[in-house]
Structure formats: C-alpha cells, structure tokens
Amino acid sequence: MILVTGAAGGPQGSTGRHVAGLLLARGERVRAFVRTDDHRAEELRKLGAEVAVGDLREISDVRPAMRGVRRAFFTYPVTAGLLDATAVFAAAAREEGVTRVVEVSQLDASPVAGTPRMRRHWVAEQVFDRAGVGAVHLRAAVFFENLAVVAAAAGRLALPLGPADTWIPLVAGEDVARVAAGLLLDPVPADPVCLVTGQMATAGEAAQALGVAYEDVPPTEWERWATDVYGDPYTVEHLTHLWALFRFIGSGDHPLYRVTRSIERHGGRAPLTLRAFARA
C-alpha cells in the first residue's frame, strides 16, 4: 500500500494527483489522502484508489490513513501549515514503520535560502530525516503551473523579474510526479536529496512559450495584484521573495541553474518543455 497526499490535485502542480494516477496505472495499491470527499475523490475511487479523507495537520486523521503503508508521497500546498503537517506525517510514518517517504521540497531549500518558504522546507527535510523513514527530498524548480496562473490571470507574464533575460529554473508538475512515482517503486536505496529541474528559460522565453508578452512590474505592484489573485498571504509571501531571488541573480550563473538528469533516470522520459506544456 502506498499513501499519496494531495491526491485530489490543485492549481499548484497537482503532483499528488499525478502520482496517484501513475501508480494506479501500474497496478499498485494506492490510498489517496484528500481534504474533501468531493467529485475528485470519487474519480480516484473509480480509478481503483482507496480514499482517506482528513487534514494533514491532524494526527487523528493521518494515523489511520498510514496503517498498512510501507511507502508514501508527501506534498503540501504553498499555504500555512507546512511544518505542522510535516511533523504529523513524519510521526505517523515512523510509528507505522514506513520505509520510504518521497516528499516535495524546493530547489534551494537551506537554512539560509532566499525565501521563507524554502527555509521552512529545509526544516521539514530535517524532520523527515530524523524520523528515520527513508526520506527522499525532491528539490524541485519553479513549476510551469506557477507561470501559467500568472499568464492566464494577467493576459501577460507580468512578474517583478527585471529584464527579459533573467533566468528561471523550471519544471512540469507532471515530471516531478514521474520522479516521485519512480522512486516510490524503486527497491534500491536512493540519495536523500534529488534535484528536479527540467528546463532553464529566460523570462522572455517563458512568456513566448506561453504565448504572451513579458512585462517587468514593480515588486509592490506585483504584491498588490497577487494578493487579489491568490488571496493567501503565505502564497504571496513566497512568490514575492522567489521572484526577488531570481531578479537578484539575473542573467548570471548559479550552481542550481542546471537541467538535471533525475527526470529521465527516475521518471523514464525526457523532461517536458514549457512550450509543450502550454500546447497541452
């Protein structure tokens, strides 16, 4: 039995939904953890998943969902509660004797990372490591979906990234899920940190791939706009700091700005491009 969180999907990449689908297509037993028992949960049942409904921050919901599980996928949306959910999930996984937890982290997760969310992800990684549950941390680049949301809402790629030649490390949520599914099914030991970057593109190239124009907007203007669009202060906090980080690095070199081989190695195919994602 493999427990998959975030299985209902959402606007931030739907990695859990993709992972559940990939595992079910391979005939694996999947317990899909969802927040709400709605039509998405019913679709998972029709695909063959067992559905557990609950709050990832609540131990009384997570413990029963973890029973009989040996491997698990953990993801948490960009909102409040990451560390609470991590602690609950790690405790339940340790209690049940889970042997591998594949969890979605962020590309530059570290105690000195440039965004509060990345620093929280580093803390979450430490919690999983100390739980002794065979954690594998997928340090993923910026999801294509993040850019697509902005382009769709604004009609252009309006971001405070500076000039159009500012570089952005990118990846498809689907490719992160493919890596996760591969690692969940791989019987051999895995490195605890797995970098997942599928494409490097400038802000201008990203906008062109999405079929819109790129516009550099002042950070304060972006923050006001994002507050109206996302309606979540944690999401706005993270994205505002993230764009500032890339703007600061600019068009120069950075050790994390590399397309990684992990998607082909664990996901079984070449990375999806932003242009192909946009066409689909």
mmCIF file of C-alpha atoms in Angstrom:
data_model
loop_
_atom_site.group_PDB
_atom_site.id
_atom_site.type_symbol
_atom_site.label_atom_id
_atom_site.label_comp_id
_atom_site.label_asym_id
_atom_site.label_seq_id
_atom_site.Cartn_x
_atom_site.Cartn_y
_atom_site.Cartn_z
ATOM 1 C CA MET A 1 0.000 0.000 0.000
ATOM 2 C CA ILE A 2 1.319 3.449 -0.981
ATOM 3 C CA LEU A 3 -0.154 6.541 0.671
ATOM 4 C CA VAL A 4 -0.376 9.591 -1.598
ATOM 5 C CA THR A 5 -1.181 13.040 -0.212
ATOM 6 C CA GLY A 6 -2.531 15.898 -2.325
ATOM 7 C CA ALA A 7 -4.245 13.239 -4.417
ATOM 8 C CA ALA A 8 -7.217 15.415 -5.340
ATOM 9 C CA GLY A 9 -4.958 17.851 -7.191
ATOM 10 C CA GLY A 10 -4.959 21.630 -7.258
ATOM 11 C CA PRO A 11 -3.644 24.717 -9.099
ATOM 12 C CA GLN A 12 -0.038 24.435 -7.844
ATOM 13 C CA GLY A 13 1.108 21.468 -9.919
ATOM 14 C CA SER A 14 -1.205 18.606 -8.864
ATOM 15 C CA THR A 15 1.781 16.364 -8.143
ATOM 16 C CA GLY A 16 -0.241 14.181 -5.779
ATOM 17 C CA ARG A 17 -2.938 13.627 -8.401
ATOM 18 C CA HIS A 18 -0.327 12.749 -11.000
ATOM 19 C CA VAL A 19 1.478 10.362 -8.630
ATOM 20 C CA ALA A 20 -1.759 8.578 -7.744
ATOM 21 C CA GLY A 21 -2.641 8.179 -11.412
ATOM 22 C CA LEU A 22 0.799 6.896 -12.366
ATOM 23 C CA LEU A 23 0.840 4.312 -9.566
ATOM 24 C CA LEU A 24 -2.702 3.120 -10.254
ATOM 25 C CA ALA A 25 -1.875 2.757 -13.963
ATOM 26 C CA ARG A 26 0.949 0.409 -12.927
ATOM 27 C CA GLY A 27 -1.379 -1.718 -10.843
ATOM 28 C CA GLU A 28 -0.180 -0.501 -7.444
ATOM 29 C CA ARG A 29 -2.394 -0.316 -4.371
ATOM 30 C CA VAL A 30 -2.917 3.365 -3.589
ATOM 31 C CA ARG A 31 -4.502 5.065 -0.616
ATOM 32 C CA ALA A 32 -5.314 8.605 -1.734
ATOM 33 C CA PHE A 33 -5.364 11.196 1.048
ATOM 34 C CA VAL A 34 -7.699 14.113 0.290
ATOM 35 C CA ARG A 35 -9.020 17.055 2.270
ATOM 36 C CA THR A 36 -12.591 16.873 0.961
ATOM 37 C CA ASP A 37 -14.710 13.938 -0.190
ATOM 38 C CA ASP A 38 -15.899 15.538 -3.428
ATOM 39 C CA HIS A 39 -16.135 14.606 -7.103
ATOM 40 C CA ARG A 40 -12.346 14.411 -7.342
ATOM 41 C CA ALA A 41 -12.269 11.802 -4.595
ATOM 42 C CA GLU A 42 -14.958 9.850 -6.425
ATOM 43 C CA GLU A 43 -12.873 9.914 -9.602
ATOM 44 C CA LEU A 44 -9.957 8.427 -7.649
ATOM 45 C CA ARG A 45 -12.199 5.648 -6.363
ATOM 46 C CA LYS A 46 -13.286 4.865 -9.926
ATOM 47 C CA LEU A 47 -9.616 4.526 -10.871
ATOM 48 C CA GLY A 48 -9.160 1.971 -8.096
ATOM 49 C CA ALA A 49 -7.771 4.038 -5.233
ATOM 50 C CA GLU A 50 -8.800 3.675 -1.628
ATOM 51 C CA VAL A 51 -9.666 7.177 -0.377
ATOM 52 C CA ALA A 52 -8.818 8.591 3.071
ATOM 53 C CA VAL A 53 -10.319 11.962 3.967
ATOM 54 C CA GLY A 54 -8.758 14.286 6.507
ATOM 55 C CA ASP A 55 -6.466 17.146 7.479
ATOM 56 C CA LEU A 56 -2.731 16.531 7.116
ATOM 57 C CA ARG A 57 -2.122 18.654 10.208
ATOM 58 C CA GLU A 58 -4.309 16.410 12.360
ATOM 59 C CA ILE A 59 -2.677 13.271 13.789
ATOM 60 C CA SER A 60 -6.044 11.609 14.387
ATOM 61 C CA ASP A 61 -6.670 11.770 10.610
ATOM 62 C CA VAL A 62 -3.190 10.784 9.457
ATOM 63 C CA ARG A 63 -2.566 7.795 11.761
ATOM 64 C CA PRO A 64 -5.437 5.674 10.395
ATOM 65 C CA ALA A 65 -4.532 6.670 6.818
ATOM 66 C CA MET A 66 -0.973 5.430 7.433
ATOM 67 C CA ARG A 67 -1.976 1.924 8.614
ATOM 68 C CA GLY A 68 -0.550 -0.826 6.450
ATOM 69 C CA VAL A 69 1.513 1.649 4.409
ATOM 70 C CA ARG A 70 5.166 0.960 3.570
ATOM 71 C CA ARG A 71 5.894 3.845 1.203
ATOM 72 C CA ALA A 72 4.339 7.304 0.998
ATOM 73 C CA PHE A 73 4.310 10.511 -1.017
ATOM 74 C CA PHE A 74 4.069 13.825 0.818
ATOM 75 C CA THR A 75 3.276 17.215 -0.657
ATOM 76 C CA TYR A 76 1.769 20.302 0.895
ATOM 77 C CA PRO A 77 0.405 23.399 -0.896
ATOM 78 C CA VAL A 78 2.028 26.821 -0.622
ATOM 79 C CA THR A 79 -0.035 27.951 2.331
ATOM 80 C CA ALA A 80 0.154 27.919 6.118
ATOM 81 C CA GLY A 81 0.770 24.649 7.966
ATOM 82 C CA LEU A 82 3.724 23.002 6.194
ATOM 83 C CA LEU A 83 5.710 22.288 9.357
ATOM 84 C CA ASP A 84 2.659 21.129 11.313
ATOM 85 C CA ALA A 85 1.730 18.699 8.534
ATOM 86 C CA THR A 86 5.335 17.517 8.195
ATOM 87 C CA ALA A 87 5.642 16.733 11.907
ATOM 88 C CA VAL A 88 2.331 14.853 11.959
ATOM 89 C CA PHE A 89 3.144 12.864 8.812
ATOM 90 C CA ALA A 90 6.673 12.007 9.955
ATOM 91 C CA ALA A 91 5.459 10.836 13.371
ATOM 92 C CA ALA A 92 2.740 8.646 11.854
ATOM 93 C CA ALA A 93 5.124 7.211 9.244
ATOM 94 C CA ARG A 94 7.733 6.338 11.885
ATOM 95 C CA GLU A 95 5.126 4.707 14.091
ATOM 96 C CA GLU A 96 3.903 2.556 11.192
ATOM 97 C CA GLY A 97 7.403 1.542 10.074
ATOM 98 C CA VAL A 98 7.277 3.252 6.680
ATOM 99 C CA THR A 99 10.478 2.587 4.742
ATOM 100 C CA ARG A 100 10.402 5.466 2.229
ATOM 101 C CA VAL A 101 8.734 8.874 2.148
ATOM 102 C CA VAL A 102 9.202 10.838 -1.068
ATOM 103 C CA GLU A 103 8.415 14.473 -0.336
ATOM 104 C CA VAL A 104 8.250 17.592 -2.490
ATOM 105 C CA SER A 105 10.707 20.239 -1.319
ATOM 106 C CA GLN A 106 12.101 23.267 -3.184
ATOM 107 C CA LEU A 107 15.197 23.755 -5.289
ATOM 108 C CA ASP A 108 17.250 25.873 -2.897
ATOM 109 C CA ALA A 109 15.957 24.542 0.444
ATOM 110 C CA SER A 110 18.528 25.514 3.083
ATOM 111 C CA PRO A 111 18.693 27.378 6.410
ATOM 112 C CA VAL A 112 19.944 30.470 4.538
ATOM 113 C CA ALA A 113 17.690 30.238 1.460
ATOM 114 C CA GLY A 114 16.330 33.423 -0.072
ATOM 115 C CA THR A 115 12.657 32.795 0.691
ATOM 116 C CA PRO A 116 10.900 31.944 3.983
ATOM 117 C CA ARG A 117 9.151 29.003 2.306
ATOM 118 C CA MET A 118 12.463 27.461 1.204
ATOM 119 C CA ARG A 119 13.820 27.801 4.736
ATOM 120 C CA ARG A 120 10.698 26.069 6.067
ATOM 121 C CA HIS A 121 11.220 23.297 3.533
ATOM 122 C CA TRP A 122 14.741 22.772 4.844
ATOM 123 C CA VAL A 123 13.340 22.422 8.367
ATOM 124 C CA ALA A 124 10.752 19.956 7.024
ATOM 125 C CA GLU A 125 13.553 17.923 5.444
ATOM 126 C CA GLN A 126 15.308 17.730 8.819
ATOM 127 C CA VAL A 127 12.118 16.498 10.489
ATOM 128 C CA PHE A 128 11.704 13.694 7.960
ATOM 129 C CA ASP A 129 15.382 12.743 8.172
ATOM 130 C CA ARG A 130 15.279 12.494 11.959
ATOM 131 C CA ALA A 131 12.126 10.389 11.811
ATOM 132 C CA GLY A 132 14.136 7.644 10.087
ATOM 133 C CA VAL A 133 11.553 6.947 7.374
ATOM 134 C CA GLY A 134 13.906 6.743 4.381
ATOM 135 C CA ALA A 135 13.050 10.244 3.217
ATOM 136 C CA VAL A 136 13.859 11.405 -0.305
ATOM 137 C CA HIS A 137 13.553 15.152 -0.816
ATOM 138 C CA LEU A 138 12.589 16.300 -4.303
ATOM 139 C CA ARG A 139 14.133 19.753 -4.531
ATOM 140 C CA ALA A 140 12.043 20.962 -7.427
ATOM 141 C CA ALA A 141 12.416 24.064 -9.583
ATOM 142 C CA VAL A 142 9.595 26.536 -10.279
ATOM 143 C CA PHE A 143 6.565 24.691 -11.597
ATOM 144 C CA PHE A 144 5.312 25.611 -15.057
ATOM 145 C CA GLU A 145 1.895 25.927 -13.438
ATOM 146 C CA ASN A 146 3.031 28.966 -11.408
ATOM 147 C CA LEU A 147 3.818 30.883 -14.596
ATOM 148 C CA ALA A 148 0.651 29.660 -16.302
ATOM 149 C CA VAL A 149 -1.528 31.021 -13.487
ATOM 150 C CA VAL A 150 0.008 34.490 -13.856
ATOM 151 C CA ALA A 151 -0.230 34.456 -17.656
ATOM 152 C CA ALA A 152 -3.873 33.362 -17.575
ATOM 153 C CA ALA A 153 -4.923 35.889 -14.922
ATOM 154 C CA ALA A 154 -2.994 38.870 -16.276
ATOM 155 C CA GLY A 155 -3.028 38.141 -20.009
ATOM 156 C CA ARG A 156 0.756 38.509 -19.963
ATOM 157 C CA LEU A 157 3.670 37.233 -17.924
ATOM 158 C CA ALA A 158 3.679 40.194 -15.528
ATOM 159 C CA LEU A 159 6.355 39.477 -12.917
ATOM 160 C CA PRO A 160 8.917 41.515 -10.948
ATOM 161 C CA LEU A 161 11.849 39.669 -12.501
ATOM 162 C CA GLY A 162 13.732 42.561 -14.009
ATOM 163 C CA PRO A 163 14.883 42.375 -17.649
ATOM 164 C CA ALA A 164 13.629 39.733 -20.052
ATOM 165 C CA ASP A 165 16.970 37.893 -19.936
ATOM 166 C CA THR A 166 16.550 36.947 -16.245
ATOM 167 C CA TRP A 167 16.899 33.179 -15.920
ATOM 168 C CA ILE A 168 14.321 30.913 -14.235
ATOM 169 C CA PRO A 169 14.812 27.199 -13.401
ATOM 170 C CA LEU A 170 11.574 25.412 -14.353
ATOM 171 C CA VAL A 171 9.874 22.027 -14.247
ATOM 172 C CA ALA A 172 6.486 20.500 -15.043
ATOM 173 C CA GLY A 173 4.491 19.304 -12.058
ATOM 174 C CA GLU A 174 3.881 16.112 -14.028
ATOM 175 C CA ASP A 175 7.636 15.485 -14.297
ATOM 176 C CA VAL A 176 8.103 15.932 -10.547
ATOM 177 C CA ALA A 177 5.345 13.344 -10.106
ATOM 178 C CA ARG A 178 7.061 10.944 -12.508
ATOM 179 C CA VAL A 179 10.269 11.170 -10.497
ATOM 180 C CA ALA A 180 8.307 10.608 -7.283
ATOM 181 C CA ALA A 181 6.496 7.554 -8.671
ATOM 182 C CA GLY A 182 9.758 6.079 -9.924
ATOM 183 C CA LEU A 183 11.404 6.485 -6.531
ATOM 184 C CA LEU A 184 8.391 5.068 -4.694
ATOM 185 C CA LEU A 185 8.609 1.887 -6.775
ATOM 186 C CA ASP A 186 12.402 1.577 -6.841
ATOM 187 C CA PRO A 187 13.572 -1.116 -4.386
ATOM 188 C CA VAL A 188 17.176 0.074 -4.234
ATOM 189 C CA PRO A 189 18.456 2.731 -1.797
ATOM 190 C CA ALA A 190 18.104 6.315 -3.016
ATOM 191 C CA ASP A 191 20.035 9.509 -2.376
ATOM 192 C CA PRO A 192 18.209 11.611 0.223
ATOM 193 C CA VAL A 193 18.243 14.725 -1.995
ATOM 194 C CA CYS A 194 17.083 14.672 -5.604
ATOM 195 C CA LEU A 195 17.259 17.866 -7.668
ATOM 196 C CA VAL A 196 14.482 18.151 -10.249
ATOM 197 C CA THR A 197 14.875 20.831 -12.941
ATOM 198 C CA GLY A 198 13.514 20.218 -16.415
ATOM 199 C CA GLN A 199 14.297 23.443 -18.265
ATOM 200 C CA MET A 200 16.183 26.705 -17.969
ATOM 201 C CA ALA A 201 14.482 29.657 -19.646
ATOM 202 C CA THR A 202 14.671 33.421 -19.519
ATOM 203 C CA ALA A 203 11.588 35.379 -18.522
ATOM 204 C CA GLY A 204 11.199 36.441 -22.138
ATOM 205 C CA GLU A 205 11.497 32.879 -23.444
ATOM 206 C CA ALA A 206 8.981 31.647 -20.856
ATOM 207 C CA ALA A 207 6.466 34.278 -21.911
ATOM 208 C CA GLN A 208 6.960 33.407 -25.573
ATOM 209 C CA ALA A 209 6.401 29.704 -24.820
ATOM 210 C CA LEU A 210 3.127 30.587 -23.063
ATOM 211 C CA GLY A 211 2.044 32.757 -25.997
ATOM 212 C CA VAL A 212 2.033 36.056 -24.098
ATOM 213 C CA ALA A 213 4.256 39.105 -23.662
ATOM 214 C CA TYR A 214 6.628 39.519 -20.748
ATOM 215 C CA GLU A 215 6.288 42.613 -18.571
ATOM 216 C CA ASP A 216 8.568 43.551 -15.694
ATOM 217 C CA VAL A 217 6.400 45.046 -12.956
ATOM 218 C CA PRO A 218 7.482 46.760 -9.709
ATOM 219 C CA PRO A 219 7.507 44.389 -6.698
ATOM 220 C CA THR A 220 4.926 46.472 -4.816
ATOM 221 C CA GLU A 221 2.557 46.401 -7.788
ATOM 222 C CA TRP A 222 3.022 42.643 -8.144
ATOM 223 C CA GLU A 223 2.326 42.120 -4.439
ATOM 224 C CA ARG A 224 -0.952 44.062 -4.610
ATOM 225 C CA TRP A 225 -2.027 42.165 -7.720
ATOM 226 C CA ALA A 226 -1.044 38.785 -6.271
ATOM 227 C CA THR A 227 -2.956 39.471 -3.072
ATOM 228 C CA ASP A 228 -6.124 39.942 -5.122
ATOM 229 C CA VAL A 229 -5.485 36.894 -7.335
ATOM 230 C CA TYR A 230 -4.223 34.332 -4.796
ATOM 231 C CA GLY A 231 -5.959 35.599 -1.675
ATOM 232 C CA ASP A 232 -3.436 33.813 0.553
ATOM 233 C CA PRO A 233 -0.708 35.799 2.342
ATOM 234 C CA TYR A 234 1.617 32.768 2.525
ATOM 235 C CA THR A 235 1.441 32.207 -1.226
ATOM 236 C CA VAL A 236 2.080 35.897 -1.897
ATOM 237 C CA GLU A 237 4.954 35.957 0.595
ATOM 238 C CA HIS A 238 6.681 33.016 -1.050
ATOM 239 C CA LEU A 239 6.240 34.129 -4.648
ATOM 240 C CA THR A 240 7.271 37.727 -3.922
ATOM 241 C CA HIS A 241 10.531 36.548 -2.342
ATOM 242 C CA LEU A 242 11.042 33.961 -5.092
ATOM 243 C CA TRP A 243 10.847 36.485 -7.938
ATOM 244 C CA ALA A 244 13.158 38.810 -5.995
ATOM 245 C CA LEU A 245 15.687 35.987 -5.704
ATOM 246 C CA PHE A 246 15.744 35.377 -9.448
ATOM 247 C CA ARG A 247 15.841 39.105 -10.152
ATOM 248 C CA PHE A 248 18.902 39.381 -7.897
ATOM 249 C CA ILE A 249 20.709 36.503 -9.648
ATOM 250 C CA GLY A 250 19.687 37.943 -13.011
ATOM 251 C CA SER A 251 21.298 36.548 -16.139
ATOM 252 C CA GLY A 252 24.415 35.314 -14.356
ATOM 253 C CA ASP A 253 25.481 31.804 -13.465
ATOM 254 C CA HIS A 254 24.223 29.848 -10.452
ATOM 255 C CA PRO A 255 25.110 26.303 -9.314
ATOM 256 C CA LEU A 256 21.441 25.267 -9.173
ATOM 257 C CA TYR A 257 20.672 26.572 -12.653
ATOM 258 C CA ARG A 258 21.150 23.256 -14.452
ATOM 259 C CA VAL A 259 18.770 20.822 -16.121
ATOM 260 C CA THR A 260 19.039 17.634 -14.068
ATOM 261 C CA ARG A 261 19.031 14.010 -15.238
ATOM 262 C CA SER A 262 16.668 12.878 -12.491
ATOM 263 C CA ILE A 263 13.553 13.118 -14.692
ATOM 264 C CA GLU A 264 14.978 10.681 -17.232
ATOM 265 C CA ARG A 265 16.595 8.471 -14.589
ATOM 266 C CA HIS A 266 13.577 8.087 -12.291
ATOM 267 C CA GLY A 267 10.716 9.328 -14.466
ATOM 268 C CA GLY A 268 11.562 7.342 -17.570
ATOM 269 C CA ARG A 269 11.416 10.115 -20.154
ATOM 270 C CA ALA A 270 12.954 13.401 -21.218
ATOM 271 C CA PRO A 271 11.646 16.496 -19.389
ATOM 272 C CA LEU A 272 8.517 18.175 -20.694
ATOM 273 C CA THR A 273 9.197 21.628 -22.146
ATOM 274 C CA LEU A 274 7.212 24.706 -21.227
ATOM 275 C CA ARG A 275 6.133 25.087 -24.857
ATOM 276 C CA ALA A 276 4.789 21.511 -24.938
ATOM 277 C CA PHE A 277 3.048 22.099 -21.593
ATOM 278 C CA ALA A 278 1.398 25.229 -22.979
ATOM 279 C CA ARG A 279 0.227 23.417 -26.115
ATOM 280 C CA ALA A 280 -1.290 20.633 -23.996
#
